[in-house]
CSV table of C-alpha atoms in Angstrom, one decimal:
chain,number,residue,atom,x,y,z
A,1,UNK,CA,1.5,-0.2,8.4
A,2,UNK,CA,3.5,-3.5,7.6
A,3,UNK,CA,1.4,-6.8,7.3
A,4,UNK,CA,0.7,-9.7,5.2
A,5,UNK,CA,-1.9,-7.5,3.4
A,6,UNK,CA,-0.1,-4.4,3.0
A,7,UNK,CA,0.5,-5.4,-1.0
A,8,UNK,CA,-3.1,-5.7,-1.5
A,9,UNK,CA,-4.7,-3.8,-4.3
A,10,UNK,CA,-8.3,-3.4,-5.1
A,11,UNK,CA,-9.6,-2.4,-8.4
A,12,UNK,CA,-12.8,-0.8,-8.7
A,13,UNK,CA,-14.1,0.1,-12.3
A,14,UNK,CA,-17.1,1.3,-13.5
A,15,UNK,CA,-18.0,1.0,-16.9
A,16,UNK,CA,-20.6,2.8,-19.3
A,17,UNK,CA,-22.4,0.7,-21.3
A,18,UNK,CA,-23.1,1.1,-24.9
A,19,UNK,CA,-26.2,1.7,-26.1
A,20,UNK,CA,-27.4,-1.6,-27.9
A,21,UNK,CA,-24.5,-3.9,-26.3
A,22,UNK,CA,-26.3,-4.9,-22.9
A,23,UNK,CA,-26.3,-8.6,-23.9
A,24,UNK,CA,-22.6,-8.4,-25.4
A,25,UNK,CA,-21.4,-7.1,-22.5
A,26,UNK,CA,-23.0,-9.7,-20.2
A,27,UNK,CA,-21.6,-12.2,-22.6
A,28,UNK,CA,-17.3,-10.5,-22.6
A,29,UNK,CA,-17.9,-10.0,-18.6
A,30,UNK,CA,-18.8,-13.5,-18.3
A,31,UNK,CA,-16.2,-15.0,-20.1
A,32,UNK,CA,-13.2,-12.6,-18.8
A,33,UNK,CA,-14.7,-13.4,-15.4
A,34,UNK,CA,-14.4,-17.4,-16.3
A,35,UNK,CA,-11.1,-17.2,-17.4
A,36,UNK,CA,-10.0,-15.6,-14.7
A,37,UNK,CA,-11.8,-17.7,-12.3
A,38,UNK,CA,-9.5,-20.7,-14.0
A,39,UNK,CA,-6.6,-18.6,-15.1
A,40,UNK,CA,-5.8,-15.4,-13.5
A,41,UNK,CA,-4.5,-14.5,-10.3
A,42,UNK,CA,-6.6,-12.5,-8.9
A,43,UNK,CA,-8.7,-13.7,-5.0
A,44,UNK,CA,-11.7,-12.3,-6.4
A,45,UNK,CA,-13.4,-10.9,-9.4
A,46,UNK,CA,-17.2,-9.7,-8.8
A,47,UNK,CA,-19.0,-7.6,-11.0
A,48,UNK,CA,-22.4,-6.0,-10.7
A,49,UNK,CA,-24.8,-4.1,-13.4
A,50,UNK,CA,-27.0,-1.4,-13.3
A,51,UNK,CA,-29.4,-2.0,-16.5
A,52,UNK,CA,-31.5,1.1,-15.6
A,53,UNK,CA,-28.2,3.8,-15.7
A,54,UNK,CA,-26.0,1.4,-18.3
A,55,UNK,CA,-23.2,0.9,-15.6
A,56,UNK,CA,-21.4,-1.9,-14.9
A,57,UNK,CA,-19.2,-2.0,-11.7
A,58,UNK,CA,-15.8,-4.4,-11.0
A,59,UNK,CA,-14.2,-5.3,-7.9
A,60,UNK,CA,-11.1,-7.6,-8.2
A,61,UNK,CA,-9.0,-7.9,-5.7
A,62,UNK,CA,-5.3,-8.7,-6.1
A,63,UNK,CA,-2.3,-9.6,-3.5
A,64,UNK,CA,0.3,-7.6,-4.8
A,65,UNK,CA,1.8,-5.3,-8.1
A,66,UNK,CA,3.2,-8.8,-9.8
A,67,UNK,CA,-0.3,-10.3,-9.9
A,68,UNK,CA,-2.0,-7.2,-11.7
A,69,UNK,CA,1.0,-7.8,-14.4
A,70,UNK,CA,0.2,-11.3,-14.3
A,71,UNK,CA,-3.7,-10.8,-14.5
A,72,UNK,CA,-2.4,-7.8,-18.1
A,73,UNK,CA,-0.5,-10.7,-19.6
A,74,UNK,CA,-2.9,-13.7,-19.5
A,75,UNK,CA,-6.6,-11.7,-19.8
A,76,UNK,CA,-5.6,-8.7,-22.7
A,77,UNK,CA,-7.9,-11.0,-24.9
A,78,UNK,CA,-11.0,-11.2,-22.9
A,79,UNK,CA,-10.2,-7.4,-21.9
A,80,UNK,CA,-10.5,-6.1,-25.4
A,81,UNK,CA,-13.6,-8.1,-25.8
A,82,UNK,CA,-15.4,-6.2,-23.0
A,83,UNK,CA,-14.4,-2.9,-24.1
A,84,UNK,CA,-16.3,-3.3,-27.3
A,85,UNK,CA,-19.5,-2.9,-25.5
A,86,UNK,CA,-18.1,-0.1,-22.9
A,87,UNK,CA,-16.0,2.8,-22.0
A,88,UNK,CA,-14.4,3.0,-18.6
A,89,UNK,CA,-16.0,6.2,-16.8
A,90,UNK,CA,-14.4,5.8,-13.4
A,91,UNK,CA,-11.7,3.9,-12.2
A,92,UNK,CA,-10.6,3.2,-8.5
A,93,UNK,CA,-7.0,1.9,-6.9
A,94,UNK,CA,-7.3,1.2,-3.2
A,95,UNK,CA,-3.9,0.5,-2.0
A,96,UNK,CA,-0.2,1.3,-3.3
A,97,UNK,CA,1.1,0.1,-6.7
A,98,UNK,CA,4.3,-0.4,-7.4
A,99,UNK,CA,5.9,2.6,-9.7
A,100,UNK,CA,5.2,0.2,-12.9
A,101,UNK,CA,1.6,-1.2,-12.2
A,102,UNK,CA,0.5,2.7,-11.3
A,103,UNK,CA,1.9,4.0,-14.9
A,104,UNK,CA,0.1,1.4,-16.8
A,105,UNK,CA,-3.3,1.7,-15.2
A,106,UNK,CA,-2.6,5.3,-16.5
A,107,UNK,CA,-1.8,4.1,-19.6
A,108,UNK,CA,-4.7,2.0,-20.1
A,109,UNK,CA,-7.3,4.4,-19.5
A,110,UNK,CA,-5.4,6.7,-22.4
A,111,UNK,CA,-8.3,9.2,-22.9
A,112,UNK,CA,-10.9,7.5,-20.8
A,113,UNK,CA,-9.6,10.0,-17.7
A,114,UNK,CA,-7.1,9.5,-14.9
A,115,UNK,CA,-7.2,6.8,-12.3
A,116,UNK,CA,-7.8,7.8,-8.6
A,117,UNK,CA,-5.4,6.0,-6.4
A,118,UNK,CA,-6.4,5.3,-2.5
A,119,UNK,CA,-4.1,4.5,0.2
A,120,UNK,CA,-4.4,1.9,2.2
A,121,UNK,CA,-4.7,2.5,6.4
A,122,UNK,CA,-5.2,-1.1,7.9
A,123,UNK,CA,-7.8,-3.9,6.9
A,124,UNK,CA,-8.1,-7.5,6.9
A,125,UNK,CA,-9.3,-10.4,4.2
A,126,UNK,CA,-11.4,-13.2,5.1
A,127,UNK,CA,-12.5,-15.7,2.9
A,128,UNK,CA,-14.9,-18.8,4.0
A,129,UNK,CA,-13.5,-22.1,2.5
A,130,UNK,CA,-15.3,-22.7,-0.7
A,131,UNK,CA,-17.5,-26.1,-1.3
A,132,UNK,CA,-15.5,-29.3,-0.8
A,133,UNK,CA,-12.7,-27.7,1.6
């Protein structure tokens, strides 16, 4: 399928929580999630806990392989701050990477385990203007 959307990529990771680092983690998620807001490339960045299992789950959703570099570049700061306070136990790719974004999701979880990747079949994105549009 060829469309406007056919570069999009969702992330989806879920984190484990270390014991004793609820708070810090709040506190690195909130920032990254800040700086992105402001900074990064992504068209959205939501992120949910579960206090009673220690998981953390993150959607962000990006429009193509150059914005997940883009999105490595600017946030490696606020990324090594969160993983202080977690370890990744899952880690999700819905749609295609290129050959370069693919190998360093790999890369990034080292040791953590290997990235599922998900094709994408069809699908749309529809986002209500925000306040003051």
């Amino acid at each position: 399928m060829t469309s406007q959307n056919s570069t999009i990529l969702l992330f989806r990771n879920t984190m484990r929580i270390t014991d004793g680092h609820l708070e810090g983690f709040r506190e690195a998620i909130a920032d990254a999630v800040a700086f992105a807001e402001q900074h990064g490339p992504q068209l959205m960045v939501e992120t949910f806990v579960d206090e009673e299992r220690m998981l953390a789950h993150s959607f962000q959703l990006y429009q193509d392989s150059d914005a997940v570099r883009t999105h490595w570049k600017l946030a490696d700061p606020y990324i090594q701050e969160v993983m202080k306070h977690c370890r990744v136990e899952r880690f999700e790719v819905f749609g295609e990477p290129d050959a370069d974004v693919a190998a360093g999701v790999r890369s990034a979880l080292g040791e953590q385990g290997a990235p599922t990747f998900h094709p994408r079949i069809a699908g749309f994105v529809r986002f209500t203007p925000g306040p003051g549009a």
